[in-house]
Coordinates of C-alpha atoms in Angstrom, one line a residue:
X1450 CA -88.8 -153.5 155.6
X1451 CA -91.9 -152.7 153.5
X1452 CA -93.8 -149.4 153.6
X1453 CA -97.4 -150.1 154.6
X1454 CA -99.2 -146.9 155.5
X1455 CA -98.7 -143.2 156.2
X1456 CA -99.3 -141.4 159.5
X1457 CA -99.8 -137.6 159.3
X1458 CA -99.6 -134.9 162.0
X1459 CA -101.1 -131.8 160.3
X1460 CA -101.3 -128.8 162.6
X1461 CA -101.8 -125.0 162.4
X1462 CA -98.2 -124.2 161.3
X1463 CA -96.6 -127.5 160.3
X1464 CA -97.2 -130.7 158.2
X1465 CA -95.4 -133.9 159.2
X1466 CA -95.9 -137.3 157.5
X1467 CA -94.4 -140.5 158.6
X1468 CA -93.9 -143.5 156.3
X1469 CA -94.8 -146.6 158.4
X1470 CA -94.1 -150.3 158.2
X1471 CA -96.8 -152.8 159.0
X1472 CA -95.2 -153.4 162.4
X1473 CA -95.2 -149.7 163.3
X1474 CA -91.6 -148.6 162.5
X1475 CA -91.0 -145.2 160.9
X1476 CA -89.2 -145.7 157.6
X1477 CA -89.1 -142.1 156.3
X1478 CA -90.4 -138.6 157.2
X1479 CA -91.6 -135.5 155.3
X1480 CA -91.9 -132.2 157.2
X1481 CA -92.9 -128.9 155.7
X1482 CA -94.0 -125.5 157.1
X1483 CA -97.3 -126.0 155.4
X1484 CA -99.8 -125.8 158.2
X1485 CA -103.5 -125.1 158.0
X1486 CA -103.1 -121.4 158.0
X1487 CA -101.3 -121.5 154.7
X1488 CA -103.9 -123.8 152.9
X1489 CA -107.1 -122.6 151.4
X1490 CA -110.1 -124.6 152.5
X1491 CA -110.7 -126.2 149.1
X1492 CA -107.1 -126.9 148.4
X1493 CA -106.3 -129.6 151.0
X1494 CA -106.5 -132.6 148.5
X1495 CA -104.1 -130.9 146.1
X1496 CA -101.7 -129.7 148.8
X1497 CA -101.6 -133.1 150.4
X1498 CA -100.9 -134.8 147.1
X1499 CA -98.0 -132.4 146.4
X1500 CA -96.5 -132.9 149.9
X1501 CA -96.3 -136.7 149.6
X1502 CA -95.8 -136.9 145.8
X1503 CA -92.3 -138.4 146.4
X1504 CA -93.8 -141.4 148.2
X1505 CA -96.7 -141.8 145.8
X1506 CA -94.1 -142.2 143.0
X1507 CA -92.3 -144.9 144.8
X1508 CA -94.9 -146.8 146.8
X1509 CA -98.2 -146.0 145.1
X1510 CA -101.2 -144.8 147.1
X1511 CA -100.8 -146.1 150.6
X1512 CA -103.5 -145.9 153.4
X1513 CA -103.3 -142.5 155.1
X1514 CA -104.4 -141.7 158.6
X1515 CA -104.2 -138.1 159.9
X1516 CA -104.6 -136.3 163.2
X1517 CA -104.3 -132.8 164.6
X1518 CA -105.9 -129.6 163.6
X1519 CA -106.6 -131.0 160.2
X1520 CA -109.8 -132.3 161.7
X1521 CA -110.9 -128.9 163.1
X1522 CA -113.2 -126.2 161.7
X1523 CA -110.2 -124.6 160.0
X1524 CA -108.9 -127.9 158.6
X1525 CA -109.7 -130.3 155.8
X1526 CA -112.9 -131.5 157.4
X1527 CA -114.3 -130.9 160.8
X1528 CA -114.5 -134.2 162.7
X1529 CA -116.6 -134.1 165.9
X1530 CA -114.9 -134.6 169.2
X1531 CA -115.2 -137.9 171.2
X1532 CA -116.2 -137.4 174.8
X1533 CA -113.8 -138.5 177.5
X1534 CA -113.3 -141.1 178.9
X1535 CA -111.9 -142.1 175.5
X1536 CA -109.9 -145.1 174.4
X1537 CA -108.1 -145.9 171.1
X1538 CA -111.1 -148.0 170.1
X1539 CA -113.4 -145.0 170.7
X1540 CA -111.3 -142.8 168.4
X1541 CA -111.1 -145.5 165.8
X1542 CA -114.9 -145.9 165.8
X1543 CA -115.3 -142.2 165.2
X1544 CA -112.7 -141.8 162.4
X1545 CA -113.8 -139.8 159.4
X1546 CA -113.0 -140.3 155.7
X1547 CA -112.0 -137.7 153.1
X1548 CA -111.4 -138.1 149.4
X1549 CA -107.9 -137.9 147.9
X1550 CA -107.2 -136.9 144.3
X1551 CA -106.3 -140.5 143.6
X1552 CA -109.8 -141.5 144.3
X1553 CA -108.6 -143.3 147.5
X1554 CA -109.7 -142.3 151.0
X1555 CA -107.7 -140.8 153.9
X1556 CA -108.8 -141.1 157.5
X1557 CA -108.9 -138.2 160.0
X1558 CA -109.0 -139.0 163.7
X1559 CA -111.3 -137.0 166.0
X1560 CA -110.1 -135.0 168.9
X1561 CA -111.3 -135.5 172.5
X1562 CA -113.4 -133.2 174.7
X1563 CA -114.1 -133.3 178.4
X1564 CA -115.2 -131.3 181.4
X1565 CA -112.2 -130.6 183.5
X1566 CA -111.8 -130.7 187.3
X1567 CA -113.0 -127.0 187.5
X1568 CA -116.2 -127.8 185.6
X1569 CA -115.1 -126.1 182.4
X1570 CA -115.2 -127.6 178.9
X1571 CA -111.9 -128.7 177.3
X1572 CA -110.8 -129.8 173.8
X1573 CA -107.7 -131.3 172.3
X1574 CA -106.7 -132.3 168.8
X1575 CA -103.4 -134.2 168.3
X1576 CA -102.5 -134.6 172.0
X1577 CA -104.9 -137.5 172.3
X1578 CA -102.7 -139.5 170.0
X1579 CA -99.7 -139.0 172.1
X1580 CA -101.6 -140.0 175.2
X1581 CA -102.7 -143.2 173.6
X1582 CA -99.1 -143.8 172.5
X1583 CA -97.8 -143.2 176.0
X1584 CA -100.3 -145.7 177.3
X1585 CA -98.9 -148.2 174.9
X1586 CA -95.4 -147.5 176.1
X1587 CA -95.7 -147.6 179.9
X1588 CA -98.8 -149.9 180.2
X1589 CA -100.2 -148.3 183.4
X1590 CA -102.3 -145.4 184.7
X1591 CA -100.5 -142.1 184.5
X1592 CA -100.5 -138.3 184.9
X1593 CA -98.8 -136.5 182.0
X1594 CA -97.9 -133.0 180.9
X1595 CA -97.8 -132.5 177.1
X1596 CA -96.0 -129.3 177.3
X1597 CA -96.1 -126.5 174.6
X1598 CA -97.9 -123.3 173.8
X1599 CA -101.0 -124.7 175.4
X1600 CA -99.9 -127.5 177.8
X1601 CA -102.2 -130.4 178.4
X1602 CA -102.2 -131.8 182.0
X1603 CA -103.8 -135.2 181.5
X1604 CA -104.9 -138.2 183.5
X1605 CA -105.0 -141.7 181.9
X1606 CA -106.8 -144.5 183.6
X1607 CA -107.8 -148.0 182.6
X1608 CA -106.7 -147.6 179.0
X1609 CA -108.6 -144.3 178.5
X1610 CA -108.1 -140.5 178.5
X1611 CA -110.0 -139.9 181.7
X1612 CA -109.6 -136.1 182.1
X1613 CA -107.4 -133.2 181.3
X1614 CA -107.0 -129.5 181.6
X1615 CA -105.3 -126.9 179.4
X1616 CA -102.6 -124.6 180.9
X1617 CA -101.5 -121.7 178.6
X1618 CA -98.0 -121.7 179.9
X1619 CA -96.2 -121.2 176.6
X1620 CA -98.5 -118.5 175.3
X1621 CA -98.6 -116.6 178.6
X1622 CA -94.8 -116.6 178.6
X1623 CA -94.7 -115.2 175.1
X1624 CA -97.3 -112.5 176.0
X1625 CA -95.6 -111.5 179.2
X1626 CA -92.0 -111.2 177.9
X1627 CA -93.0 -109.6 174.5
X1628 CA -96.1 -107.6 175.2
X1629 CA -96.2 -106.6 178.9
X1630 CA -94.4 -104.1 181.1
X1631 CA -92.6 -107.1 182.7
X1632 CA -90.6 -107.7 179.5
X1633 CA -90.1 -104.1 178.4
X1634 CA -86.6 -102.4 178.0
X1635 CA -84.6 -105.5 179.0
X1636 CA -81.1 -106.3 177.8
X1637 CA -80.2 -109.6 176.2
X1638 CA -81.5 -112.4 178.4
X1639 CA -79.4 -115.1 180.0
X1640 CA -80.9 -118.2 181.6
X1641 CA -80.0 -118.4 185.3
X1642 CA -80.9 -121.6 187.1
X1643 CA -81.1 -120.1 190.6
X1644 CA -83.4 -117.3 189.4
X1645 CA -85.6 -119.8 187.5
X1646 CA -85.9 -121.9 190.7
X1647 CA -86.8 -118.8 192.7
X1648 CA -89.6 -118.3 190.2
X1649 CA -90.7 -121.9 190.5
X1650 CA -90.9 -121.7 194.3
X1651 CA -93.0 -118.6 194.3
X1652 CA -95.2 -119.7 191.4
X1653 CA -95.9 -123.1 193.1
X1654 CA -97.0 -121.5 196.4
X1655 CA -99.1 -118.4 195.5
X1656 CA -101.9 -117.3 193.1
X1657 CA -100.2 -116.4 189.8
X1658 CA -101.9 -113.0 189.3
X1659 CA -100.6 -111.9 192.7
X1660 CA -96.9 -112.7 192.0
X1661 CA -96.4 -111.8 188.4
X1662 CA -95.6 -108.2 189.1
X1663 CA -92.7 -109.3 191.3
X1664 CA -90.8 -109.8 188.0
X1665 CA -90.8 -106.0 187.8
X1666 CA -90.2 -105.2 191.5
X1667 CA -87.4 -107.7 191.9
X1668 CA -85.7 -106.0 189.0
X1669 CA -86.2 -102.5 190.4
X1670 CA -84.6 -103.4 193.7
X1671 CA -81.9 -105.7 192.3
X1672 CA -83.2 -108.9 193.7
X1673 CA -83.1 -110.3 190.2
X1674 CA -80.7 -109.1 187.5
X1675 CA -82.4 -107.5 184.5
X1676 CA -80.7 -110.1 182.3
X1677 CA -82.5 -112.9 184.1
X1678 CA -86.1 -111.7 184.1
X1679 CA -87.2 -114.1 181.4
X1680 CA -85.9 -117.0 183.5
X1681 CA -87.8 -115.8 186.5
X1682 CA -91.1 -115.4 184.6
X1683 CA -90.6 -118.9 183.1
X1684 CA -90.1 -120.3 186.6
X1685 CA -93.2 -118.6 187.9
X1686 CA -95.4 -120.0 185.1
X1687 CA -94.0 -123.6 185.2
X1688 CA -94.1 -123.7 189.0
X1689 CA -97.7 -122.6 189.0
X1690 CA -98.5 -125.3 186.4
X1691 CA -97.3 -128.0 188.7
X1692 CA -99.9 -127.1 191.4
X1693 CA -102.4 -129.3 189.7
X1694 CA -100.0 -132.0 188.6
X1695 CA -100.0 -134.2 191.7
X1696 CA -102.8 -136.8 191.1
X1697 CA -100.2 -139.6 191.0
X1698 CA -96.8 -139.9 192.4
X1699 CA -95.0 -139.7 189.1
X1700 CA -95.3 -137.3 186.2
X1701 CA -94.6 -138.1 182.5
X1702 CA -93.4 -135.2 180.4
X1703 CA -94.2 -135.7 176.7
X1704 CA -92.2 -133.7 174.1
X1705 CA -88.6 -133.2 173.1
X1706 CA -85.7 -133.6 175.6
X1707 CA -84.6 -130.0 174.7
X1708 CA -87.9 -128.4 175.4
X1709 CA -88.4 -130.4 178.6
X1710 CA -85.3 -129.1 180.3
X1711 CA -86.9 -126.3 182.3
X1712 CA -89.8 -128.6 183.3
X1713 CA -87.2 -131.1 184.5
X1714 CA -85.3 -128.5 186.5
X1715 CA -88.5 -127.5 188.3
X1716 CA -89.7 -131.1 189.0
X1717 CA -86.3 -132.0 190.4
X1718 CA -86.4 -129.0 192.7
X1719 CA -90.0 -129.8 193.8
X1720 CA -89.0 -133.5 194.5
X1721 CA -91.6 -134.8 192.0
X1722 CA -90.6 -138.0 190.3
X1723 CA -90.8 -137.7 186.5
X1724 CA -89.7 -139.2 183.2
X1725 CA -89.4 -137.6 179.8
X1726 CA -90.9 -139.5 176.8
X1727 CA -90.3 -138.4 173.3
X1728 CA -93.4 -136.8 171.7
X1729 CA -92.9 -138.3 168.3
X1730 CA -92.5 -141.8 169.7
X1731 CA -95.8 -141.3 171.5
X1732 CA -97.5 -140.0 168.4
X1733 CA -96.4 -142.9 166.2
X1734 CA -97.3 -145.5 168.9
X1735 CA -100.7 -143.9 169.2
X1736 CA -101.3 -143.7 165.4
X1737 CA -100.2 -147.3 165.0
X1738 CA -102.7 -148.3 167.8
X1739 CA -105.6 -146.5 166.2
X1740 CA -104.7 -147.8 162.7
X1741 CA -104.8 -151.3 164.0
X1742 CA -108.2 -150.6 165.6
X1743 CA -109.8 -149.3 162.4
X1744 CA -111.8 -152.2 161.1
X1745 CA -113.3 -150.5 158.0
X1746 CA -110.2 -150.9 155.8
X1747 CA -111.7 -148.4 153.4
X1748 CA -108.7 -146.5 152.2

């Protein structure tokens, strides 16, 4: 199978490049801890050339299309957001070119902005590719959670990213267990399913700020063992996240099977139908779709 183009996911902490065939199969992968934070603003062309030098030596200079924070203010070149509702064609129409050391062009896909259901502005860079890919995989309207440090709870309708909101579940968890009184002076933590589900039930019913302190009081009065506090906090946060995840009957979790495990436990307990779709599969499907929609052919 012949290498045809390169898809790149370049984020804040990691660089990932995928060698793609003309039919959308991934033939090889390069991954380095070389995110935006470790690259000087004027060094992106040099760093990129070094990162994919192995492929350049074998295949020559292939077309390159990039997504993620590489298109942010802190990235290679700031690419303006496309307003939702946004389709693959909308993103392809707003793609931006940057110069490579070879004299060729690389393309950077824009992110997507919207006003969420609460009337607040939202932005995403990278997740829009996964949503387009998920649309290619399941071929119907959907509600999806792209879980992570900042989860995206998104609604896809009629082939477009219609709306979404950001839920800071991962970052809040890290702050609470590492930098708050709830996580202080705890022994080594052990995940306990029953304790996690207890947190899910409470977090799914009540305002989060009113129940977080229960992680301390349950420990004080032995309702939750001190080795299970992290599991309880995780349950509170994930349970609360699902309050807004009921637009459609079924939820799609986008990410790795390993990281989806807690979300899956919570959804099973709440009797919400769900399916887990691999995040990389969605990303590559989405990039292939946008690559096929880019009519400029200026690489």
